Amino acid sequence: MKWSQAYIPTLRDDPAEAELISHKLLMRAGYIRKVTAGVYNYLPLMQRVLQKITNIVREEMDRSGALEITMPVLHPAEVWQASGRWDVIGREQMRLQDRHNRWLCLGATHEEIVTDLIKGELQSYRQLPKNLYQIQVKFRDEIRPRFGLMRGREFIMKDAYTFDRDEKSQEKSYQNMVDAYFRAFERCGFEIRKVEGDTGAMGGTGAHEFMVIVDTDGGESTIYYCDSCDYAATDEKAGFREHGETSDEEMLEREEVHTPGMKTIEEVTGYLKLPAKKLVKTLLYRADDEVVAALIRGDRNINEVKLVNYLGCNNLEMADEQTVMKLTGADVGFAGPYELKDVRLVVDHEVKGLRNFVTGANKTDYHFLNVNHPRDFKFHETVDLKMAEAGERCPRCENGKLKSDRGIEVGNTFKLGTKYSSSLGANFIDEDGNEKPFIMGSYGIGITRTAQAAVERFNDKDGIIWPKAIAPYGIIIIYTNSSDDKQIELAERLYMELRGKGIEVLLDDRDERAGVKFKDADLIGIPLKVVVGERGMKEGIVEVKIRNTGEAHKVNITEAVEGIIRIFEKVD
Ligand code: ATP
Ligand code: MG
């Protein structure tokens, strides 16, 4: 491609709305343009990158034995109602009505459709296992679409679905996908980390997420991993070994203290001169139709995913102000378990061993000192509700400590069990003649997110640094003086010959200053730059520079094509 004929609208300045480096770079380098929140045009360079990632993913899916299909974007409400997810996914689903007022939605994921597809068609255990996949646009009305392609409302995903007859076979299918993921991401130029994930709204029996580790704000996910064994999990999932301490303090008299306007842990502990560990937070939630108070030590953060999983509810949100006032008789910020009626208490394990702690007094501007159970309140449900923290003990091995990293989730794998096959009545006849529901798995890769993750992971002050396998072009050729016919002639010749060897080349044939061309080449991130310049022409050489290492070589004009290819082959 010649730049003069291409469509690469680079920008001089960072777009104001972009926060992440990768978002800024994709905009500035002319890869993407926003249409509306979470919806983008993919320009020609982006299209090429997406195509490459897609091809790699497709090849690895095919290699693993998965079969490509295309399912519709438009789904009837009925299948989603049948699985029970129409109400669970709720507002994240893009919904519409047709001219007959029938409800439809745009596919956010395809468990329902694929299960409905195979139902009645895969009938015998002899036809199993099966793995069906597609690469397609998905729609999700994310609460906070942001960071460019990282969290879009319309994005491209590879989604695969497996059908097995039993757990053992499912385990193989699952591992097969995990292996394919490692191959695919490695080929894209990434190191990825596989971590245990929460199964969330998907339902099911186990999940992993595949993370690109970054140390920027692009790392929306926090992961915890052990410094001595291979335990690794998302923050939603991670646990740690609890200390199980039980205080042997003597129970003291409960005492009401005036804490005017002090609602936060910091305010209360600062005022009472007590460590946050001595406080117990009482967090009131509405869980579907019920109000739940979650009790957790003041220095801990609550993990709402754990609470949802424990309660098995569809919807969890903080109770609104009116509900809090009605139940506690106090302003928000002064709730406590003492004489708290009509509320289900769910208590974190750690609270069990505490003595003489501080809670809200269910009275505006007051807290209690020396609260104790079971004297002051009783509970029947204890559970782990804590967010993990770096420095805590590994839940799996003896001596390990948890460390944390930030990552971008580019893919995930779920063991679904029979949630969808059972609810949608998708069964097969097993060897013993019995009808059984399929054991299913579901496996996603965010194609567009992966593309941007590459930029977030690989860049420098000058621009993008694409891994060679997914770069829009492998080589860019620049001539520095556009009124020098000799330069143009040589550049054109190299361009033709390298293309003849199957290499994707961009020739910057614009009538621009050399400085502008160099800047743009770095900005758009082409792995190898070939410069045909004044001095080189005199010396009979072209200069070749590798984008990711900065390494520069001189190659004789007489054997330029071979020399360039030799260097190109070594680039990662
Ligand atoms: P997240 O936790 O980031 O919301 P998810 O658990 O909803 O992701 P899945 O439903 O499993 O993700 O989707 C599979 C893959 O699709 C994810 O691993 C991610 O790479 C990608 N993906 C999910 N949501 C988006 C989005 N809004 N924009 C771009 N890619 C996305
Ligand atoms: Mg999501």
Coordinates of C-alpha atoms and ligand atoms in Angstrom, one line a residue:
M1 CA 0.0 0.0 0.0
K2 CA 1.2 3.5 -0.8
W3 CA 0.5 6.0 1.9
S4 CA -0.8 8.6 -0.6
Q5 CA -3.6 6.2 -1.5
A6 CA -4.2 4.9 2.0
Y7 CA -6.5 6.3 4.7
I8 CA -4.4 6.9 7.7
P9 CA -5.7 10.1 9.3
T10 CA -3.0 10.7 12.0
L11 CA -3.6 13.4 14.5
R12 CA -1.1 15.8 15.9
D13 CA -2.6 15.9 19.4
D14 CA -4.1 13.5 21.8
P15 CA -7.9 13.5 21.7
A16 CA -9.3 15.0 24.9
E17 CA -11.6 12.3 25.9
A18 CA -9.1 9.4 25.7
E19 CA -7.6 8.5 29.1
L20 CA -5.6 5.4 28.3
I21 CA -2.4 5.5 26.3
S22 CA -3.7 2.8 24.0
H23 CA -6.9 4.7 23.3
K24 CA -5.0 7.9 22.6
L25 CA -2.6 6.1 20.3
L26 CA -5.3 4.3 18.3
M27 CA -7.0 7.6 17.8
R28 CA -3.9 9.6 17.0
A29 CA -2.4 7.0 14.7
G30 CA -5.6 6.9 12.7
Y31 CA -6.8 3.4 13.6
I32 CA -10.2 4.1 15.1
R33 CA -12.9 6.8 15.2
K34 CA -15.7 7.1 17.7
V35 CA -19.3 7.0 16.5
T36 CA -21.0 7.2 19.9
A37 CA -20.2 5.9 23.4
G38 CA -18.6 2.4 23.1
V39 CA -19.1 2.3 19.3
Y40 CA -16.3 2.8 16.9
N41 CA -15.3 2.8 13.2
Y42 CA -12.4 0.6 12.5
L43 CA -10.2 2.3 9.9
P44 CA -8.1 0.4 7.4
L45 CA -5.1 -0.1 9.6
M46 CA -7.3 -1.3 12.4
Q47 CA -9.2 -3.6 10.1
R48 CA -5.9 -5.2 9.1
V49 CA -4.9 -5.8 12.8
L50 CA -8.3 -7.2 13.6
Q51 CA -8.1 -9.5 10.6
K52 CA -4.8 -10.8 11.7
I53 CA -5.9 -11.5 15.3
T54 CA -9.1 -13.1 13.9
N55 CA -7.0 -15.3 11.5
I56 CA -4.8 -16.5 14.3
V57 CA -7.7 -17.2 16.6
R58 CA -9.5 -19.0 13.8
E59 CA -6.5 -21.1 12.9
E60 CA -6.1 -22.2 16.5
M61 CA -9.8 -22.9 17.0
D62 CA -9.8 -25.0 13.8
R63 CA -6.6 -26.8 14.9
S64 CA -8.3 -27.7 18.2
G65 CA -11.1 -29.3 16.3
A66 CA -13.7 -26.6 16.8
L67 CA -16.2 -26.0 14.0
E68 CA -16.9 -22.5 12.8
I69 CA -20.5 -21.4 12.4
T70 CA -22.3 -18.1 12.3
M71 CA -25.2 -17.5 14.6
P72 CA -27.5 -14.5 14.3
V73 CA -27.0 -11.2 16.0
L74 CA -30.8 -10.8 16.4
H75 CA -32.3 -13.1 19.1
P76 CA -35.9 -13.7 20.0
A77 CA -36.7 -13.0 23.6
E78 CA -38.1 -16.5 24.1
V79 CA -34.9 -18.4 24.3
W80 CA -33.5 -16.0 26.8
Q81 CA -36.7 -16.2 28.8
A82 CA -36.4 -20.0 28.7
S83 CA -32.9 -20.0 30.2
G84 CA -34.0 -17.5 32.8
R85 CA -31.4 -14.9 31.7
W86 CA -33.8 -12.4 30.2
D87 CA -34.3 -11.1 33.7
V88 CA -30.8 -11.7 35.1
I89 CA -28.8 -9.9 32.4
G90 CA -31.3 -7.1 32.5
R91 CA -30.1 -3.8 31.3
E92 CA -26.8 -4.9 29.8
Q93 CA -28.8 -6.5 27.1
M94 CA -29.7 -4.4 24.0
R95 CA -33.4 -4.9 23.5
L96 CA -35.8 -3.9 20.7
Q97 CA -39.3 -4.6 19.5
D98 CA -40.2 -5.6 16.0
R99 CA -43.2 -4.2 14.1
H100 CA -45.5 -6.8 15.8
N101 CA -44.3 -5.6 19.2
R102 CA -42.4 -8.8 19.8
W103 CA -39.3 -8.5 21.9
L104 CA -35.9 -9.3 20.5
C105 CA -32.4 -8.6 21.7
L106 CA -29.0 -8.2 20.2
G107 CA -26.6 -11.0 21.0
A108 CA -24.4 -10.3 24.0
T109 CA -23.3 -14.0 24.1
H110 CA -24.8 -17.1 22.5
E111 CA -25.3 -19.9 25.0
E112 CA -29.0 -19.8 24.5
I113 CA -28.9 -19.7 20.7
V114 CA -26.3 -22.5 20.3
T115 CA -28.1 -24.7 22.8
D116 CA -31.3 -24.2 20.9
L117 CA -29.5 -25.0 17.7
I118 CA -28.1 -28.4 18.7
K119 CA -31.2 -29.3 20.7
G120 CA -32.8 -32.2 18.9
E121 CA -30.1 -32.3 16.3
L122 CA -27.2 -33.7 18.4
Q123 CA -29.0 -36.8 19.6
S124 CA -26.5 -39.5 20.4
Y125 CA -23.4 -39.8 22.6
R126 CA -21.7 -41.0 19.4
Q127 CA -21.9 -37.4 18.0
L128 CA -20.1 -36.0 21.0
P129 CA -18.0 -34.1 21.9
K130 CA -18.7 -31.1 19.7
N131 CA -17.3 -27.7 19.7
L132 CA -19.0 -24.9 17.8
Y133 CA -17.5 -21.4 17.5
Q134 CA -18.0 -18.1 15.7
I135 CA -16.3 -14.8 15.4
Q136 CA -18.8 -12.0 15.4
V137 CA -19.9 -8.7 16.7
K138 CA -21.5 -8.6 20.2
F139 CA -23.7 -6.0 21.8
R140 CA -23.7 -5.0 25.5
D141 CA -25.2 -1.9 27.0
E142 CA -22.3 -1.6 29.5
I143 CA -22.9 0.8 32.4
R144 CA -19.6 2.5 31.7
P145 CA -18.4 2.0 28.1
R146 CA -14.9 3.4 28.2
F147 CA -11.3 3.2 27.2
G148 CA -11.9 2.9 23.5
L149 CA -12.2 -0.7 22.4
M150 CA -11.5 -2.1 25.8
R151 CA -15.1 -1.8 27.0
G152 CA -17.3 -1.1 24.1
R153 CA -21.0 -1.5 23.6
E154 CA -20.4 -3.1 20.2
F155 CA -17.3 -5.3 20.0
I156 CA -15.9 -8.4 18.2
M157 CA -15.7 -11.6 20.1
K158 CA -14.8 -15.2 19.3
D159 CA -17.2 -17.4 21.2
A160 CA -17.0 -21.2 21.3
Y161 CA -19.4 -23.7 23.0
T162 CA -18.6 -27.3 23.8
F163 CA -21.0 -30.2 24.3
D164 CA -19.9 -33.3 26.2
R165 CA -21.5 -36.4 27.5
D166 CA -19.8 -36.5 30.9
E167 CA -17.4 -34.6 33.2
K168 CA -14.4 -36.5 32.0
S169 CA -14.9 -35.7 28.4
Q170 CA -15.8 -32.1 29.4
E171 CA -12.5 -31.8 31.2
K172 CA -10.7 -32.7 28.0
S173 CA -12.7 -30.3 25.9
Y174 CA -12.0 -27.6 28.4
Q175 CA -8.2 -28.2 28.5
N176 CA -8.2 -28.4 24.7
M177 CA -9.6 -24.8 24.6
V178 CA -7.2 -23.6 27.3
D179 CA -4.3 -25.0 25.2
A180 CA -5.7 -23.3 22.1
Y181 CA -5.9 -20.0 24.0
F182 CA -2.2 -20.2 25.0
R183 CA -1.2 -20.9 21.4
A184 CA -3.4 -18.1 20.0
F185 CA -2.2 -15.4 22.4
E186 CA 1.4 -16.5 22.1
R187 CA 1.2 -16.2 18.3
C188 CA -0.3 -12.7 18.7
G189 CA 2.8 -11.8 20.6
F190 CA 1.5 -11.8 24.2
E191 CA 2.4 -13.5 27.4
I192 CA -0.8 -14.2 29.1
R193 CA -1.6 -15.4 32.6
K194 CA -4.4 -17.8 33.3
V195 CA -6.2 -17.1 36.5
E196 CA -9.2 -18.6 38.3
G197 CA -12.4 -16.6 37.7
D198 CA -15.8 -16.2 39.0
T199 CA -18.6 -17.9 37.1
G200 CA -21.0 -14.9 37.6
A201 CA -24.1 -14.7 35.6
M202 CA -22.9 -17.5 33.4
G203 CA -23.7 -20.0 36.0
G204 CA -21.6 -23.2 36.0
T205 CA -18.9 -25.0 37.9
G206 CA -15.6 -23.3 37.1
A207 CA -14.0 -20.6 35.1
H208 CA -10.6 -19.1 34.1
E209 CA -9.7 -15.7 32.8
F210 CA -6.8 -15.0 30.5
M211 CA -5.0 -11.8 31.4
V212 CA -2.4 -9.5 29.7
I213 CA -0.5 -8.0 32.6
V214 CA 0.0 -4.3 32.4
D215 CA 0.9 -1.7 35.0
T216 CA -1.4 1.1 33.7
D217 CA -5.0 2.1 34.2
G218 CA -5.8 -0.1 31.3
G219 CA -5.5 -3.0 33.7
E220 CA -9.1 -2.9 34.7
S221 CA -8.8 -6.3 36.5
T222 CA -6.9 -7.0 39.6
I223 CA -5.4 -10.4 40.0
Y224 CA -3.9 -12.1 43.0
Y225 CA -1.3 -14.7 42.7
C226 CA 0.9 -16.7 45.1
D227 CA 4.6 -16.0 45.3
S228 CA 5.4 -19.6 45.8
C229 CA 2.7 -21.9 44.2
D230 CA 0.7 -21.5 41.0
Y231 CA -2.4 -20.2 42.6
A232 CA -3.8 -17.2 40.7
A233 CA -7.3 -15.7 40.7
T234 CA -9.2 -12.6 39.9
D235 CA -10.0 -10.2 42.7
E236 CA -13.6 -11.3 42.5
K237 CA -12.6 -14.9 43.0
A238 CA -9.5 -14.8 45.2
G239 CA -9.5 -16.0 48.7
F240 CA -6.8 -16.1 51.3
R241 CA -6.1 -18.2 54.3
E242 CA -7.9 -16.7 57.2
H243 CA -6.1 -16.2 60.5
G244 CA -9.0 -17.6 62.5
E245 CA -8.0 -15.5 65.5
T246 CA -10.4 -15.4 68.4
S247 CA -9.9 -12.6 70.8
D248 CA -9.7 -13.6 74.5
E249 CA -10.5 -10.1 75.7
E250 CA -13.1 -9.9 78.4
M251 CA -16.5 -8.6 77.3
L252 CA -17.0 -5.0 78.3
E253 CA -20.2 -3.1 78.9
R254 CA -21.7 -1.8 75.6
E255 CA -21.5 2.0 75.5
E256 CA -23.1 4.6 73.3
V257 CA -20.7 7.3 72.0
H258 CA -21.6 10.6 70.3
T259 CA -19.9 10.6 66.8
P260 CA -21.5 13.7 65.2
G261 CA -21.5 13.6 61.4
M262 CA -19.0 10.7 61.4
K263 CA -20.0 8.2 58.8
T264 CA -16.9 6.8 57.3
I265 CA -14.5 4.3 58.8
E266 CA -11.7 6.9 58.7
E267 CA -13.8 9.5 60.5
V268 CA -15.0 7.2 63.2
T269 CA -11.6 5.5 63.8
G270 CA -9.8 8.8 63.8
Y271 CA -12.2 10.2 66.3
L272 CA -12.3 7.2 68.6
K273 CA -8.6 6.6 68.2
L274 CA -9.1 3.0 67.4
P275 CA -7.7 0.9 64.6
A276 CA -10.1 0.1 61.7
K277 CA -9.8 -3.6 62.7
K278 CA -11.8 -2.7 65.9
L279 CA -14.8 -1.6 63.8
V280 CA -17.4 -3.7 62.1
K281 CA -19.1 -2.3 59.1
T282 CA -22.8 -3.0 58.6
L283 CA -23.6 -2.8 54.9
L284 CA -27.2 -2.9 53.9
Y285 CA -28.1 -4.4 50.6
R286 CA -31.2 -5.1 48.6
A287 CA -30.8 -8.6 47.3
D288 CA -33.7 -9.3 44.9
D289 CA -36.6 -8.8 47.3
E290 CA -34.8 -9.1 50.5
V291 CA -32.7 -6.8 52.6
V292 CA -29.4 -8.2 53.8
A293 CA -26.9 -6.7 56.2
A294 CA -23.4 -7.8 55.5
L295 CA -21.0 -7.5 58.4
I296 CA -17.3 -7.2 57.8
R297 CA -14.3 -5.9 59.7
G298 CA -13.7 -2.1 59.2
D299 CA -10.3 -2.6 57.5
R300 CA -11.6 -5.0 54.9
N301 CA -13.3 -4.4 51.6
I302 CA -16.4 -6.3 50.8
N303 CA -16.4 -8.6 47.8
E304 CA -19.9 -8.2 46.4
V305 CA -19.4 -11.1 44.0
K306 CA -18.9 -13.5 47.0
L307 CA -22.0 -12.1 48.6
V308 CA -24.1 -12.6 45.4
N309 CA -22.8 -16.1 45.0
Y310 CA -23.6 -16.9 48.6
L311 CA -27.1 -15.5 48.4
G312 CA -27.7 -16.9 45.0
C313 CA -29.5 -13.7 44.1
N314 CA -29.9 -12.1 40.6
N315 CA -29.6 -8.6 41.6
L316 CA -27.6 -6.9 44.4
E317 CA -27.5 -3.3 45.2
M318 CA -26.8 -1.1 48.2
A319 CA -30.1 -0.3 49.9
D320 CA -31.3 3.2 49.2
E321 CA -31.4 5.9 51.7
Q322 CA -35.1 5.5 52.5
T323 CA -34.7 1.8 53.2
V324 CA -31.7 2.4 55.4
M325 CA -33.5 5.0 57.4
K326 CA -36.6 2.9 57.7
L327 CA -34.8 -0.1 59.0
T328 CA -32.2 1.6 61.2
G329 CA -34.1 4.7 62.2
A330 CA -31.0 6.6 61.5
D331 CA -29.2 8.4 58.7
V332 CA -27.0 6.4 56.4
G333 CA -23.7 5.8 58.1
F334 CA -24.9 4.7 61.5
A335 CA -26.2 1.2 60.9
G336 CA -25.3 -1.6 63.2
P337 CA -26.5 -5.1 64.0
Y338 CA -27.9 -4.3 67.5
E339 CA -31.7 -4.6 67.5
L340 CA -31.7 -4.5 63.7
K341 CA -35.0 -6.1 62.7
D342 CA -36.3 -7.6 59.5
V343 CA -32.9 -7.9 58.1
R344 CA -30.9 -11.0 57.3
L345 CA -27.5 -10.9 58.8
V346 CA -24.6 -12.4 56.8
V347 CA -21.4 -12.2 58.7
D348 CA -17.8 -12.5 57.5
H349 CA -15.8 -15.2 59.2
E350 CA -13.4 -12.7 60.8
V351 CA -16.2 -10.9 62.7
K352 CA -16.8 -14.1 64.6
G353 CA -13.6 -14.0 66.6
L354 CA -13.9 -10.3 67.5
R355 CA -14.6 -8.9 71.0
N356 CA -15.5 -5.4 72.1
F357 CA -15.9 -3.8 68.7
V358 CA -17.5 -0.7 67.4
T359 CA -20.6 -0.6 65.2
G360 CA -23.2 2.0 64.3
A361 CA -25.9 2.5 67.0
N362 CA -28.9 2.7 64.6
K363 CA -29.2 6.3 65.8
T364 CA -28.0 9.3 63.9
D365 CA -24.6 10.6 65.1
Y366 CA -24.0 7.7 67.5
H367 CA -21.9 4.5 67.5
F368 CA -21.6 1.8 70.1
L369 CA -18.3 0.8 71.7
N370 CA -17.8 -2.8 73.0
V371 CA -20.4 -4.6 70.9
N372 CA -20.3 -8.3 71.4
H373 CA -22.1 -11.3 70.0
P374 CA -24.1 -13.3 70.9
R375 CA -24.8 -10.9 73.8
D376 CA -25.8 -7.9 71.6
F377 CA -26.8 -9.6 68.4
K378 CA -27.1 -13.1 67.0
F379 CA -26.3 -14.4 63.6
H380 CA -26.5 -17.8 61.9
E381 CA -24.7 -17.2 58.6
T382 CA -21.0 -16.8 58.4
V383 CA -19.2 -16.7 55.1
D384 CA -16.1 -15.3 53.4
L385 CA -17.1 -11.8 52.2
K386 CA -13.6 -10.3 51.9
M387 CA -11.7 -8.9 49.0
A388 CA -8.3 -10.5 48.9
E389 CA -5.3 -8.3 49.7
A390 CA -1.6 -8.5 48.8
G391 CA 0.4 -9.8 51.7
E392 CA -2.2 -12.2 52.9
R393 CA -1.5 -16.0 53.0
C394 CA -2.1 -18.1 50.0
P395 CA -5.3 -20.2 50.3
R396 CA -3.6 -23.1 48.6
C397 CA -0.1 -23.7 49.8
E398 CA 1.5 -23.5 53.2
N399 CA 4.0 -20.6 53.0
G400 CA 3.0 -18.5 50.0
K401 CA 2.0 -14.9 50.2
L402 CA -0.4 -13.2 47.8
K403 CA 0.9 -10.6 45.4
S404 CA -1.2 -8.5 43.1
D405 CA -1.0 -7.4 39.5
R406 CA -3.3 -5.6 37.1
G407 CA -4.4 -7.1 33.9
I408 CA -6.6 -6.8 30.9
E409 CA -9.0 -9.8 30.5
V410 CA -8.7 -10.8 26.9
G411 CA -10.4 -14.2 27.1
N412 CA -12.1 -16.5 29.4
T413 CA -13.3 -20.1 29.7
F414 CA -16.3 -21.4 31.6
K415 CA -17.5 -24.8 32.6
L416 CA -21.3 -24.4 32.4
G417 CA -22.4 -27.7 33.6
T418 CA -26.0 -28.4 32.5
K419 CA -27.4 -25.0 33.3
Y420 CA -28.4 -24.2 29.7
S421 CA -29.0 -27.7 28.4
S422 CA -31.3 -28.4 31.3
S423 CA -33.3 -25.2 31.2
L424 CA -33.7 -25.4 27.4
G425 CA -34.3 -29.2 27.4
A426 CA -31.2 -30.1 25.2
N427 CA -30.6 -33.8 25.8
F428 CA -28.8 -36.7 24.1
I429 CA -29.2 -40.4 24.5
D430 CA -26.2 -41.9 26.3
E431 CA -24.7 -45.4 25.8
D432 CA -26.9 -46.8 28.5
G433 CA -30.0 -45.7 26.6
N434 CA -30.8 -42.9 29.1
E435 CA -31.5 -39.3 28.1
K436 CA -29.1 -36.8 29.6
P437 CA -28.5 -33.1 29.4
F438 CA -25.3 -32.0 27.6
I439 CA -22.5 -30.9 29.8
M440 CA -21.5 -27.6 28.3
G441 CA -18.6 -25.1 28.2
S442 CA -18.3 -21.6 26.9
Y443 CA -15.2 -19.8 25.8
G444 CA -14.7 -16.2 24.8
I445 CA -11.9 -14.1 23.3
G446 CA -12.3 -10.4 22.9
I447 CA -10.8 -9.7 19.5
T448 CA -11.2 -5.9 19.6
R449 CA -10.1 -5.8 23.2
T450 CA -7.0 -8.0 22.4
A451 CA -6.0 -5.5 19.7
Q452 CA -6.1 -2.6 22.1
A453 CA -4.5 -4.6 24.8
A454 CA -1.5 -5.1 22.5
V455 CA -1.2 -1.3 22.2
E456 CA -1.6 -0.8 25.9
R457 CA 1.1 -3.4 26.5
F458 CA 3.5 -2.4 23.7
N459 CA 4.2 1.3 23.2
D460 CA 6.7 4.0 23.9
K461 CA 6.7 7.8 23.8
D462 CA 6.7 7.8 20.0
G463 CA 3.8 5.5 19.5
I464 CA 2.6 2.0 19.0
I465 CA 5.0 -1.0 18.8
W466 CA 3.0 -3.8 17.2
P467 CA 4.1 -7.4 17.7
K468 CA 5.0 -8.5 14.1
A469 CA 2.3 -11.1 13.9
I470 CA -0.5 -8.6 14.3
A471 CA 1.0 -5.4 12.8
P472 CA -1.1 -3.9 9.9
Y473 CA 2.1 -3.9 7.7
G474 CA 5.4 -5.6 8.4
I475 CA 7.7 -3.0 6.8
I476 CA 7.4 0.7 6.1
I477 CA 9.6 2.2 3.4
I478 CA 10.4 5.9 3.6
Y479 CA 12.3 8.0 1.1
T480 CA 13.5 11.3 2.6
N481 CA 13.6 13.6 -0.4
S482 CA 10.5 13.4 -2.5
S483 CA 12.1 15.4 -5.3
D484 CA 14.9 13.0 -5.7
D485 CA 14.0 10.6 -8.5
K486 CA 16.7 8.2 -7.6
Q487 CA 15.4 7.7 -4.1
I488 CA 11.9 7.3 -5.4
E489 CA 13.0 4.7 -7.9
L490 CA 14.9 2.7 -5.4
A491 CA 12.1 2.9 -2.8
E492 CA 9.6 1.8 -5.4
R493 CA 11.8 -1.1 -6.5
L494 CA 12.2 -2.3 -2.9
Y495 CA 8.5 -1.9 -2.4
M496 CA 7.6 -4.1 -5.4
E497 CA 10.2 -6.7 -4.7
L498 CA 9.4 -7.1 -1.0
R499 CA 5.8 -7.4 -1.8
G500 CA 6.7 -10.0 -4.4
K501 CA 8.2 -12.0 -1.5
G502 CA 4.8 -11.9 0.2
I503 CA 5.7 -9.2 2.8
E504 CA 3.1 -6.5 3.6
V505 CA 4.7 -3.2 2.9
L506 CA 3.6 0.4 3.3
L507 CA 5.5 2.9 1.1
D508 CA 5.4 6.4 2.5
D509 CA 5.3 8.2 -0.9
R510 CA 3.9 11.5 0.5
D511 CA 5.5 14.7 -0.4
E512 CA 6.3 15.4 3.3
R513 CA 9.4 16.3 5.2
A514 CA 11.5 13.3 6.4
G515 CA 10.8 14.2 10.0
V516 CA 7.1 14.0 9.5
K517 CA 7.4 10.6 7.9
F518 CA 9.6 9.2 10.6
K519 CA 7.3 10.4 13.3
D520 CA 4.2 8.9 11.6
A521 CA 6.0 5.6 11.0
D522 CA 6.8 5.3 14.7
L523 CA 3.3 6.5 15.7
I524 CA 1.5 3.8 13.7
G525 CA 3.9 1.2 15.0
I526 CA 5.2 -0.7 11.9
P527 CA 7.8 -3.3 13.1
L528 CA 10.5 -2.5 10.5
K529 CA 11.4 0.8 8.9
V530 CA 13.5 1.0 5.7
V531 CA 14.9 4.5 5.0
V532 CA 16.2 5.5 1.6
G533 CA 18.0 8.7 2.3
E534 CA 20.5 11.2 0.8
R535 CA 23.6 9.9 2.6
G536 CA 22.7 6.3 2.1
M537 CA 22.4 6.8 -1.6
K538 CA 25.9 8.2 -1.7
E539 CA 27.2 5.3 0.4
G540 CA 25.2 2.7 -1.5
I541 CA 23.1 1.6 1.5
V542 CA 19.6 1.8 2.9
E543 CA 19.1 2.1 6.6
V544 CA 16.9 -0.5 8.4
K545 CA 15.6 0.1 11.9
I546 CA 13.7 -2.3 14.2
R547 CA 10.8 -0.5 16.0
N548 CA 10.8 -2.5 19.2
T549 CA 14.5 -2.6 19.9
G550 CA 15.7 0.5 18.1
E551 CA 18.4 -1.6 16.5
A552 CA 19.7 0.0 13.3
H553 CA 21.4 -1.8 10.4
K554 CA 22.9 -0.7 7.1
V555 CA 22.1 -2.9 4.1
N556 CA 23.9 -2.7 0.8
I557 CA 21.7 -1.5 -2.0
T558 CA 22.9 -4.3 -4.3
E559 CA 21.5 -6.9 -2.0
A560 CA 18.9 -4.8 -0.2
V561 CA 15.9 -7.1 -0.5
E562 CA 17.7 -10.2 0.9
G563 CA 19.3 -8.1 3.6
I564 CA 16.0 -6.5 4.7
I565 CA 14.2 -9.9 4.7
R566 CA 17.0 -11.3 6.8
I567 CA 16.5 -8.6 9.4
F568 CA 12.7 -8.8 9.2
E569 CA 12.7 -12.5 9.9
K570 CA 14.5 -11.9 13.2
V571 CA 11.9 -9.3 14.4
D572 CA 9.3 -10.5 17.0
Ligands
ATP1 P1 -15.7 -8.1 31.7 O1 -15.5 -8.8 33.1 O2 -14.5 -7.4 31.2 O3 -17.0 -7.4 31.6 P2 -17.0 -10.5 30.8 O4 -16.7 -11.4 31.9 O5 -18.3 -9.8 30.7 O6 -15.8 -9.4 30.7 P3 -17.3 -12.4 28.7 O7 -18.8 -12.2 28.7 O8 -16.9 -13.7 29.1 O9 -16.6 -11.2 29.4 O10 -16.7 -12.1 27.2 C1 -15.6 -12.8 26.7 C2 -14.5 -11.8 26.3 O11 -15.1 -10.7 25.5 C3 -13.9 -11.1 27.5 O12 -12.8 -11.9 28.0 C4 -13.3 -9.8 26.8 O13 -12.1 -10.1 26.2 C5 -14.4 -9.5 25.8 N1 -15.3 -8.5 26.2 C6 -16.3 -8.6 27.2 N2 -17.0 -7.4 27.3 C7 -16.4 -6.6 26.4 C8 -16.7 -5.2 26.1 N3 -17.6 -4.5 26.6 N4 -15.9 -4.6 25.1 C9 -14.9 -5.3 24.5 N5 -14.6 -6.6 24.8 C10 -15.3 -7.2 25.7
MG2 MG -18.9 -7.9 31.3

